[in-house]
Short mmCIF file of C-alpha atoms and ligand atoms in Angstrom, two decimals:
data_model
loop_
_atom_site.label_atom_id
_atom_site.label_comp_id
_atom_site.label_asym_id
_atom_site.label_seq_id
_atom_site.Cartn_x
_atom_site.Cartn_y
_atom_site.Cartn_z
CA UNK A 1 26.02 -1.32 4.85
CA UNK A 2 25.83 -2.41 0.89
CA UNK A 3 23.43 0.34 -1.04
CA UNK A 4 20.59 -1.53 -2.32
CA UNK A 5 21.40 1.33 -5.30
CA UNK A 6 24.10 0.14 -6.14
CA UNK A 7 23.38 -3.70 -5.07
CA UNK A 8 20.81 -3.28 -8.37
CA UNK A 9 23.51 -1.99 -10.77
CA UNK A 10 26.10 -4.79 -10.08
CA UNK A 11 23.00 -6.95 -10.12
CA UNK A 12 22.41 -5.38 -13.61
CA UNK A 13 26.35 -5.96 -14.83
CA UNK A 14 26.36 -9.76 -13.91
CA UNK A 15 23.41 -10.55 -14.94
CA UNK A 16 23.30 -8.47 -18.50
CA UNK A 17 26.67 -8.36 -19.27
CA UNK A 18 26.86 -4.55 -19.64
CA UNK A 19 25.90 -1.53 -16.87
CA UNK A 20 23.26 -0.03 -16.62
CA UNK A 21 22.50 3.52 -18.34
CA UNK A 22 19.90 4.64 -14.80
CA UNK A 23 18.26 3.63 -11.68
CA UNK A 24 15.07 4.81 -10.37
CA UNK A 25 13.40 3.48 -6.92
CA UNK A 26 9.68 3.76 -5.59
CA UNK A 27 8.50 2.69 -1.89
CA UNK A 28 6.88 1.08 -0.09
CA UNK A 29 3.94 2.25 2.14
CA UNK A 30 1.86 1.54 5.10
CA UNK A 31 -1.43 2.74 5.87
CA UNK A 32 -2.11 4.87 8.43
CA UNK A 33 -5.81 5.05 8.54
CA UNK A 34 -8.76 4.26 5.97
CA UNK A 35 -9.20 0.82 6.09
CA UNK A 36 -11.46 -1.24 3.60
CA UNK A 37 -13.09 2.44 2.58
CA UNK A 38 -11.46 2.74 -0.76
CA UNK A 39 -13.78 0.31 -2.37
CA UNK A 40 -16.52 2.06 -1.02
CA UNK A 41 -15.03 4.72 -3.06
CA UNK A 42 -14.06 6.75 0.56
CA UNK A 43 -10.88 8.29 2.03
CA UNK A 44 -7.58 6.66 2.90
CA UNK A 45 -4.62 8.10 4.19
CA UNK A 46 -0.70 6.01 3.53
CA UNK A 47 2.87 7.48 3.75
CA UNK A 48 5.15 6.45 1.72
CA UNK A 49 7.98 4.23 3.73
CA UNK A 50 11.75 4.45 3.97
CA UNK A 51 12.31 0.89 2.48
CA UNK A 52 12.39 0.89 -1.09
CA UNK A 53 12.50 -1.13 -4.69
CA UNK A 54 15.48 -0.05 -6.91
CA UNK A 55 14.81 -1.08 -11.15
CA UNK A 56 18.53 -0.84 -12.77
CA UNK A 57 17.58 -0.03 -16.75
CA UNK A 58 19.47 -0.61 -20.38
CA UNK A 59 18.38 0.17 -23.41
CA UNK A 60 18.71 -2.83 -26.13
CA UNK A 61 19.07 -2.43 -29.90
CA UNK A 62 16.39 -4.99 -30.55
CA UNK A 63 12.49 -4.29 -29.18
CA UNK A 64 12.49 -7.42 -26.68
CA UNK A 65 12.39 -6.82 -22.96
CA UNK A 66 13.94 -8.66 -20.21
CA UNK A 67 13.74 -8.59 -16.12
CA UNK A 68 15.54 -10.08 -13.59
CA UNK A 69 15.42 -9.68 -10.02
CA UNK A 70 17.63 -10.48 -7.04
CA UNK A 71 14.70 -12.24 -4.97
CA UNK A 72 14.49 -14.83 -7.95
CA UNK A 73 16.24 -16.95 -10.62
CA UNK A 74 15.25 -17.04 -13.99
CA UNK A 75 15.43 -14.02 -16.33
CA UNK A 76 12.00 -13.40 -17.85
CA UNK A 77 12.26 -12.81 -21.69
CA UNK A 78 9.46 -11.55 -23.93
CA UNK A 79 8.72 -9.92 -26.93
CA UNK A 80 7.55 -6.04 -27.18
CA UNK A 81 4.96 -7.21 -29.84
CA UNK A 82 4.03 -10.15 -27.60
CA UNK A 83 3.37 -8.25 -24.39
CA UNK A 84 -0.50 -9.11 -23.69
CA UNK A 85 -1.95 -9.54 -20.17
CA UNK A 86 -2.40 -12.70 -19.91
CA UNK A 87 0.48 -14.60 -20.80
CA UNK A 88 2.20 -13.18 -18.01
CA UNK A 89 3.07 -14.97 -15.38
CA UNK A 90 4.82 -15.06 -11.59
CA UNK A 91 6.59 -12.60 -10.69
CA UNK A 92 7.49 -11.01 -14.27
CA UNK A 93 4.00 -10.18 -14.26
CA UNK A 94 4.45 -6.84 -12.48
CA UNK A 95 7.14 -5.58 -14.55
CA UNK A 96 5.82 -7.15 -17.92
CA UNK A 97 2.41 -5.92 -16.75
CA UNK A 98 3.76 -2.43 -16.59
CA UNK A 99 5.22 -2.43 -20.16
CA UNK A 100 1.74 -3.54 -21.45
CA UNK A 101 -0.34 -0.85 -18.94
CA UNK A 102 1.61 1.79 -20.67
CA UNK A 103 1.02 0.55 -24.09
CA UNK A 104 -2.75 1.88 -22.61
CA UNK A 105 -1.53 4.96 -21.76
CA UNK A 106 -0.72 5.68 -25.40
CA UNK A 107 3.23 3.93 -25.23
CA UNK A 108 3.46 2.60 -29.06
CA UNK A 109 4.41 -0.46 -28.29
CA UNK A 110 5.72 -1.14 -31.87
CA UNK A 111 8.42 2.28 -31.47
CA UNK A 112 9.47 2.03 -28.30
CA UNK A 113 12.76 0.24 -27.92
CA UNK A 114 13.74 -3.17 -25.63
CA UNK A 115 15.10 -2.53 -22.18
CA UNK A 116 17.07 -4.93 -19.65
CA UNK A 117 15.67 -4.30 -15.87
CA UNK A 118 17.27 -5.90 -12.87
CA UNK A 119 14.86 -5.61 -9.48
CA UNK A 120 16.18 -5.20 -6.28
CA UNK A 121 14.60 -4.35 -2.82
CA UNK A 122 14.45 -3.98 0.44
CA UNK A 123 10.32 -3.43 0.98
CA UNK A 124 9.79 -6.75 2.95
CA UNK A 125 7.26 -9.13 0.01
CA UNK A 126 4.07 -9.86 1.47
CA UNK A 127 4.52 -7.86 4.68
CA UNK A 128 1.58 -6.21 3.70
CA UNK A 129 3.46 -2.63 2.36
CA UNK A 130 2.97 -2.91 -0.77
CA UNK A 131 5.98 -4.62 -2.32
CA UNK A 132 3.95 -4.93 -5.40
CA UNK A 133 3.16 -0.81 -6.16
CA UNK A 134 6.91 -0.51 -5.16
CA UNK A 135 7.83 -2.61 -7.66
CA UNK A 136 4.92 -1.36 -10.33
CA UNK A 137 5.68 2.30 -9.72
CA UNK A 138 9.52 2.45 -9.68
CA UNK A 139 8.66 0.05 -13.20
CA UNK A 140 6.33 2.40 -14.81
CA UNK A 141 8.59 5.86 -13.91
CA UNK A 142 11.95 4.19 -15.54
CA UNK A 143 9.85 3.00 -18.73
CA UNK A 144 8.25 6.81 -18.72
CA UNK A 145 11.26 8.17 -18.87
CA UNK A 146 13.18 6.31 -21.46
CA UNK A 147 10.47 6.02 -23.25
CA UNK A 148 9.81 9.74 -22.90
CA UNK A 149 6.26 8.95 -22.63
CA UNK A 150 5.52 12.31 -20.43
CA UNK A 151 2.51 10.79 -18.02
CA UNK A 152 1.93 12.28 -15.01
CA UNK A 153 2.43 10.54 -11.74
CA UNK A 154 -1.26 10.19 -10.82
CA UNK A 155 -1.59 8.51 -14.71
CA UNK A 156 1.52 6.68 -13.71
CA UNK A 157 -0.06 4.66 -10.86
CA UNK A 158 -3.75 3.80 -12.61
CA UNK A 159 -0.81 1.69 -15.04
CA UNK A 160 0.22 0.27 -11.49
CA UNK A 161 -3.45 -0.94 -10.81
CA UNK A 162 -3.96 -1.33 -14.50
CA UNK A 163 -1.45 -4.09 -14.25
CA UNK A 164 -1.74 -5.44 -11.53
CA UNK A 165 -5.66 -5.85 -12.24
CA UNK A 166 -5.16 -6.83 -15.13
CA UNK A 167 -1.57 -8.91 -16.13
CA UNK A 168 -0.83 -10.25 -12.02
CA UNK A 169 -5.04 -10.76 -11.80
CA UNK A 170 -5.22 -8.73 -8.25
CA UNK A 171 -8.39 -7.03 -7.83
CA UNK A 172 -6.71 -3.83 -6.15
CA UNK A 173 -7.31 -0.53 -5.31
CA UNK A 174 -4.79 2.22 -6.74
CA UNK A 175 -4.26 3.38 -2.71
CA UNK A 176 -0.88 1.66 -2.75
CA UNK A 177 0.30 3.18 -6.34
CA UNK A 178 -0.48 6.74 -4.96
CA UNK A 179 1.56 6.91 -1.65
CA UNK A 180 4.66 5.41 -3.04
CA UNK A 181 4.35 8.05 -6.62
CA UNK A 182 2.91 10.62 -4.94
CA UNK A 183 4.23 10.33 -0.95
CA UNK A 184 6.67 13.13 0.76
CA UNK A 185 9.49 12.80 3.62
CA UNK A 186 7.72 13.28 6.91
CA UNK A 187 3.84 13.40 5.17
CA UNK A 188 1.14 11.73 4.01
CA UNK A 189 -0.67 10.78 0.86
CA UNK A 190 -4.64 11.93 1.70
CA UNK A 191 -6.54 10.03 -0.97
CA UNK A 192 -10.20 10.83 -2.71
CA UNK A 193 -11.05 7.25 -3.78
CA UNK A 194 -13.97 8.29 -5.74
CA UNK A 195 -12.61 11.38 -7.25
CA UNK A 196 -8.87 10.23 -7.20
CA UNK A 197 -8.15 14.24 -5.85
CA UNK A 198 -5.00 13.87 -3.57
CA UNK A 199 -2.89 15.87 -0.98
CA UNK A 200 0.23 15.46 0.95
CA UNK A 201 -0.26 16.26 4.30
CA UNK A 202 2.82 17.18 7.00
CA UNK A 203 3.17 14.70 10.05
CA UNK A 204 5.80 16.61 11.81
CA UNK A 205 6.78 12.98 13.26
CA UNK A 206 10.25 14.14 13.61
CA UNK A 207 9.67 17.39 14.87
CA UNK A 208 6.87 15.85 17.74
CA UNK A 209 9.80 13.32 18.33
CA UNK A 210 7.38 10.34 17.26
CA UNK A 211 8.21 7.66 15.39
CA UNK A 212 5.79 4.97 13.69
CA UNK A 213 6.55 1.17 14.67
CA UNK A 214 5.59 -1.61 12.33
CA UNK A 215 4.52 -4.71 14.14
CA UNK A 216 4.24 -7.68 11.50
CA UNK A 217 2.98 -11.06 13.53
CA UNK A 218 3.72 -13.19 10.63
CA UNK A 219 0.52 -14.35 10.13
CA UNK A 220 -0.66 -14.90 7.07
CA UNK A 221 -4.38 -14.49 5.88
CA UNK A 222 -5.13 -17.58 5.10
CA UNK A 223 -9.38 -16.05 5.34
CA UNK A 224 -7.86 -13.50 3.43
CA UNK A 225 -9.43 -13.56 -0.04
CA UNK A 226 -12.66 -15.07 1.16
CA UNK A 227 -12.91 -12.66 4.16
CA UNK A 228 -12.07 -10.06 2.17
CA UNK A 229 -14.64 -10.68 -0.48
CA UNK A 230 -17.40 -11.29 1.37
CA UNK A 231 -16.81 -7.61 3.73
CA UNK A 232 -16.85 -6.60 -0.02
CA UNK A 233 -20.54 -7.76 -0.94
CA UNK A 234 -21.99 -6.65 2.70
CA UNK A 235 -20.89 -2.91 1.87
CA UNK A 236 -22.63 -3.64 -1.45
CA UNK A 237 -25.54 -4.52 0.18
CA UNK A 238 -25.55 -2.31 2.59
CA UNK A 239 -25.54 0.30 0.18
CA UNK A 240 -27.63 -0.99 -1.68
CA UNK A 241 -31.05 -0.91 1.07
CA UNK A 242 -29.38 2.04 1.47
CA UNK A 243 -30.38 3.12 -1.67
CA UNK A 244 -26.51 4.65 -2.21
CA UNK A 245 -24.70 4.50 -4.99
CA UNK A 246 -21.55 3.54 -2.38
CA UNK A 247 -21.29 3.51 1.37
CA UNK A 248 -19.15 7.21 0.30
CA UNK A 249 -22.92 8.39 0.16
CA UNK A 250 -23.38 8.04 3.93
CA UNK A 251 -22.45 10.08 6.96
CA UNK A 252 -22.26 9.34 10.78
CA UNK A 253 -25.81 10.81 11.05
CA UNK A 254 -27.25 8.86 8.40
CA UNK A 255 -26.12 5.49 10.84
CA UNK A 256 -29.51 5.92 13.01
CA UNK A 257 -31.54 4.95 10.11
CA UNK A 258 -29.00 2.25 8.89
CA UNK A 259 -29.92 0.50 12.05
CA UNK A 260 -33.27 0.22 11.33
CA UNK A 261 -33.29 -1.00 7.84
CA UNK A 262 -30.37 -3.56 7.99
CA UNK A 263 -29.67 -6.70 9.65
CA UNK A 264 -26.58 -6.42 12.64
CA UNK A 265 -24.22 -7.98 10.41
CA UNK A 266 -24.73 -5.62 7.53
CA UNK A 267 -24.86 -2.29 9.78
CA UNK A 268 -21.76 -3.57 11.49
CA UNK A 269 -19.76 -3.14 8.41
CA UNK A 270 -21.26 -0.19 7.01
CA UNK A 271 -20.89 1.62 10.54
CA UNK A 272 -17.45 0.48 10.37
CA UNK A 273 -16.92 2.28 7.00
CA UNK A 274 -18.43 5.18 7.47
CA UNK A 275 -16.87 5.95 10.47
CA UNK A 276 -13.78 4.66 9.31
CA UNK A 277 -13.91 7.44 6.52
CA UNK A 278 -15.10 10.11 9.52
CA UNK A 279 -11.42 9.48 10.85
CA UNK A 280 -9.53 9.95 8.10
CA UNK A 281 -11.25 13.29 7.89
CA UNK A 282 -10.43 13.91 11.22
CA UNK A 283 -7.44 12.61 11.12
CA UNK A 284 -6.43 14.81 8.53
CA UNK A 285 -7.95 17.86 10.02
CA UNK A 286 -6.37 17.11 13.86
CA UNK A 287 -2.80 16.80 11.72
CA UNK A 288 -3.15 19.79 10.88
CA UNK A 289 -4.77 21.89 13.29
CA UNK A 290 -3.35 19.95 16.55
CA UNK A 291 -0.15 17.92 14.86
CA UNK A 292 0.62 14.10 15.30
CA UNK A 293 -0.03 14.27 19.13
CA UNK A 294 -3.22 14.15 18.98
CA UNK A 295 -4.54 11.32 16.30
CA UNK A 296 -3.81 8.64 18.90
CA UNK A 297 -7.51 8.51 19.83
CA UNK A 298 -8.33 8.19 16.37
CA UNK A 299 -5.91 5.65 15.18
CA UNK A 300 -7.17 3.45 18.39
CA UNK A 301 -10.85 3.56 17.67
CA UNK A 302 -9.96 2.58 13.81
CA UNK A 303 -9.06 -0.52 15.02
CA UNK A 304 -11.46 -1.15 17.71
CA UNK A 305 -14.25 -0.82 14.71
CA UNK A 306 -12.21 -3.45 12.79
CA UNK A 307 -12.08 -5.87 15.53
CA UNK A 308 -15.28 -5.72 16.30
CA UNK A 309 -17.83 -4.31 13.76
CA UNK A 310 -15.65 -5.35 10.12
CA UNK A 311 -14.35 -8.10 12.08
CA UNK A 312 -11.14 -8.58 10.57
CA UNK A 313 -8.74 -8.68 12.99
CA UNK A 314 -7.19 -11.95 14.68
CA UNK A 315 -5.64 -11.92 18.62
CA UNK A 316 -2.32 -11.59 17.65
CA UNK A 317 -3.04 -8.16 16.10
CA UNK A 318 -5.09 -7.16 18.81
CA UNK A 319 -2.26 -8.33 20.96
CA UNK A 320 0.11 -6.14 19.70
CA UNK A 321 -2.37 -2.95 19.84
CA UNK A 322 -3.32 -3.71 23.18
CA UNK A 323 0.51 -4.22 24.58
CA UNK A 324 1.21 -1.04 22.27
CA UNK A 325 -1.09 1.42 23.97
CA UNK A 326 0.01 -0.06 27.66
CA UNK A 327 3.37 0.73 26.71
CA UNK A 328 3.53 3.96 25.39
CA UNK A 329 1.69 4.21 22.24
CA UNK A 330 -0.44 6.69 21.94
CA UNK A 331 -2.04 5.18 19.85
CA UNK A 332 -1.98 1.59 17.81
CA UNK A 333 -3.86 0.13 14.86
CA UNK A 334 -3.58 -3.28 12.67
CA UNK A 335 -3.10 -2.15 9.21
CA UNK A 336 -3.81 -3.39 5.57
CA UNK A 337 -6.86 -5.69 4.59
CA UNK A 338 -7.01 -7.69 7.97
CA UNK A 339 -6.92 -11.78 9.43
CA UNK A 340 -3.43 -11.66 9.70
CA UNK A 341 -0.47 -8.83 8.74
CA UNK A 342 1.16 -6.04 10.75
CA UNK A 343 -0.08 -3.14 13.41
CA UNK A 344 1.46 0.20 13.36
CA UNK A 345 1.63 1.30 16.61
CA UNK A 346 2.93 5.63 16.69
CA UNK A 347 5.23 6.65 19.87
CA UNK A 348 7.63 8.63 21.29
CA UNK A 349 10.69 7.82 19.71
CA UNK A 350 12.28 6.90 23.29
CA UNK A 351 9.80 4.35 24.08
CA UNK A 352 9.70 2.54 21.13
CA UNK A 353 12.61 -0.21 22.59
CA UNK A 354 10.61 -0.68 25.37
CA UNK A 355 7.66 -0.77 23.16
CA UNK A 356 9.30 -3.54 21.53
CA UNK A 357 10.44 -5.28 24.68
CA UNK A 358 6.78 -5.48 25.95
CA UNK A 359 5.51 -6.90 22.86
CA UNK A 360 7.86 -9.59 22.08
CA UNK A 361 7.03 -10.37 26.05
CA UNK A 362 3.39 -10.93 25.59
CA UNK A 363 3.41 -12.43 22.23
CA UNK A 364 5.58 -15.24 24.23
CA UNK A 365 3.67 -15.33 27.12
CA UNK A 366 0.55 -16.05 24.75
CA UNK A 367 2.39 -18.69 22.55
CA UNK A 368 2.29 -17.08 19.60
CA UNK A 369 5.21 -16.45 17.46
CA UNK A 370 7.73 -14.04 17.78
CA UNK A 371 6.90 -10.66 15.60
CA UNK A 372 9.15 -8.84 13.63
CA UNK A 373 9.23 -5.00 14.63
CA UNK A 374 10.84 -2.35 12.92
CA UNK A 375 10.64 2.20 13.29
CA UNK A 376 9.51 3.33 9.17
CA UNK A 377 10.11 7.14 8.15
CA UNK A 378 7.75 8.93 5.78
CA UNK A 379 9.47 9.22 2.74
CA UNK A 380 9.83 10.69 -1.02
CA UNK A 381 7.32 9.07 -3.61
CA UNK A 382 9.55 7.50 -6.56
CA UNK A 383 12.14 8.91 -8.05
CA UNK A 384 15.33 8.58 -10.76
CA UNK A 385 18.33 8.54 -8.42
P1 LIG B 401 2.95 -7.13 -0.67
O1 LIG B 401 1.67 -6.83 0.54
O2 LIG B 401 4.17 -7.01 -0.47
O3 LIG B 401 2.70 -6.41 -1.84
P2 LIG B 401 1.82 -8.71 -3.17
O4 LIG B 401 1.53 -10.52 -3.13
O5 LIG B 401 0.84 -7.60 -3.24
O6 LIG B 401 2.42 -8.41 -1.63
O7 LIG B 401 2.95 -8.48 -3.81
C1 LIG B 401 4.08 -9.63 -4.13
C2 LIG B 401 4.25 -10.17 -5.17
O8 LIG B 401 5.50 -8.93 -5.82
C3 LIG B 401 5.34 -10.96 -4.80
O9 LIG B 401 5.09 -12.13 -4.63
C4 LIG B 401 6.51 -11.15 -6.12
O10 LIG B 401 5.46 -11.50 -7.21
C5 LIG B 401 6.11 -9.37 -6.96
N1 LIG B 401 7.42 -8.41 -6.35
C6 LIG B 401 7.27 -7.57 -5.39
N2 LIG B 401 8.49 -7.11 -5.38
C7 LIG B 401 9.60 -7.84 -5.94
C8 LIG B 401 10.54 -7.99 -6.16
N3 LIG B 401 12.07 -6.80 -5.78
N4 LIG B 401 11.47 -8.75 -7.12
C9 LIG B 401 10.32 -10.11 -8.12
N5 LIG B 401 8.61 -9.58 -7.47
C10 LIG B 401 8.57 -8.83 -6.74
MG1 LIG B 402 0.63 -5.58 -2.63
#
């Protein structure tokens, strides 16, 4: 099997006609628990996965940036002096947006050398595993090194987010970049979205004989944009009516009062966020005190909350989660923004193939398209290879 790093080096040489001087990589991520809590300034617990985006880089004599990707035919080229967020288009807005975002954190675009970048990846694009954070984090780390900026990883996560918000125009939080830059082998990243404090939490999956199966339903997020906006609006309304800055400021004990003050729908949206924050805290504590065998119920409860209270699941995700639970998984939940995308199941490694057969069968029986399934392991964050 050819290695993605070799592919990137080869692609670089073929595209630019000289050898790359270095290779950097950054992983995609999956969120173990903590959904729609980020913009409510709460808690999330993602992990970096063993699928990576690789950047091969070579310095140039002039002051031009060129970027190419194994996924795209055209090479994008722009003088450093012309890097403006509004001018960047298509996939190249991700890497070029990162170069611009670095200038907002101290890089002097009038002084740094031009670079050629070639990007290759085995992170599935658009499957909810954050190929976008992987490309941003790999490029941010690479440019931070060769431009000798000395920015720390938390700042590089902000750089990736700024690129995605301003250059790409996607209003995303900082979870994905934090996982991609701060993740460690067999561990998750516990992130406080208010303070941006993060802690690495050991998962201990391998020692426990457990694995995480991704079940990508292939259902596209057709209501994703509208549904996401509507959920955010409900959360803001709930916070305002309850007199708090964000839903982060509420605890499970506040829910009784919330029920009397809010309409039923807003109450259920609020209840999801408040209980989900508590489940993230409980998952971190359970991992530390009892190990990963004990978190299954929290994953199941998270799914039920998204299905019934936040109403962002779809029948395919519910079926994947139910079938996993009935066939040996310790817990399962949809992951990501909802309205499609993927579910995760935590299961004994020996039960994974049985699980896959059962899920395939259940999808066929319901007339749903075949899901893509693969095991992921918790991997290390961005590195120079
Ligand atoms: P995801 O859930 O995978 O993050 P996004 O829509 O946020 O989905 O980001 C996917 C986009 O990121 C792609 O459409 C493309 O523009 C860009 N992208 C990700 N990986 C690559 C890559 N290896 N090469 C070129 N562009 C990429
Ligand atoms: Mg993304």
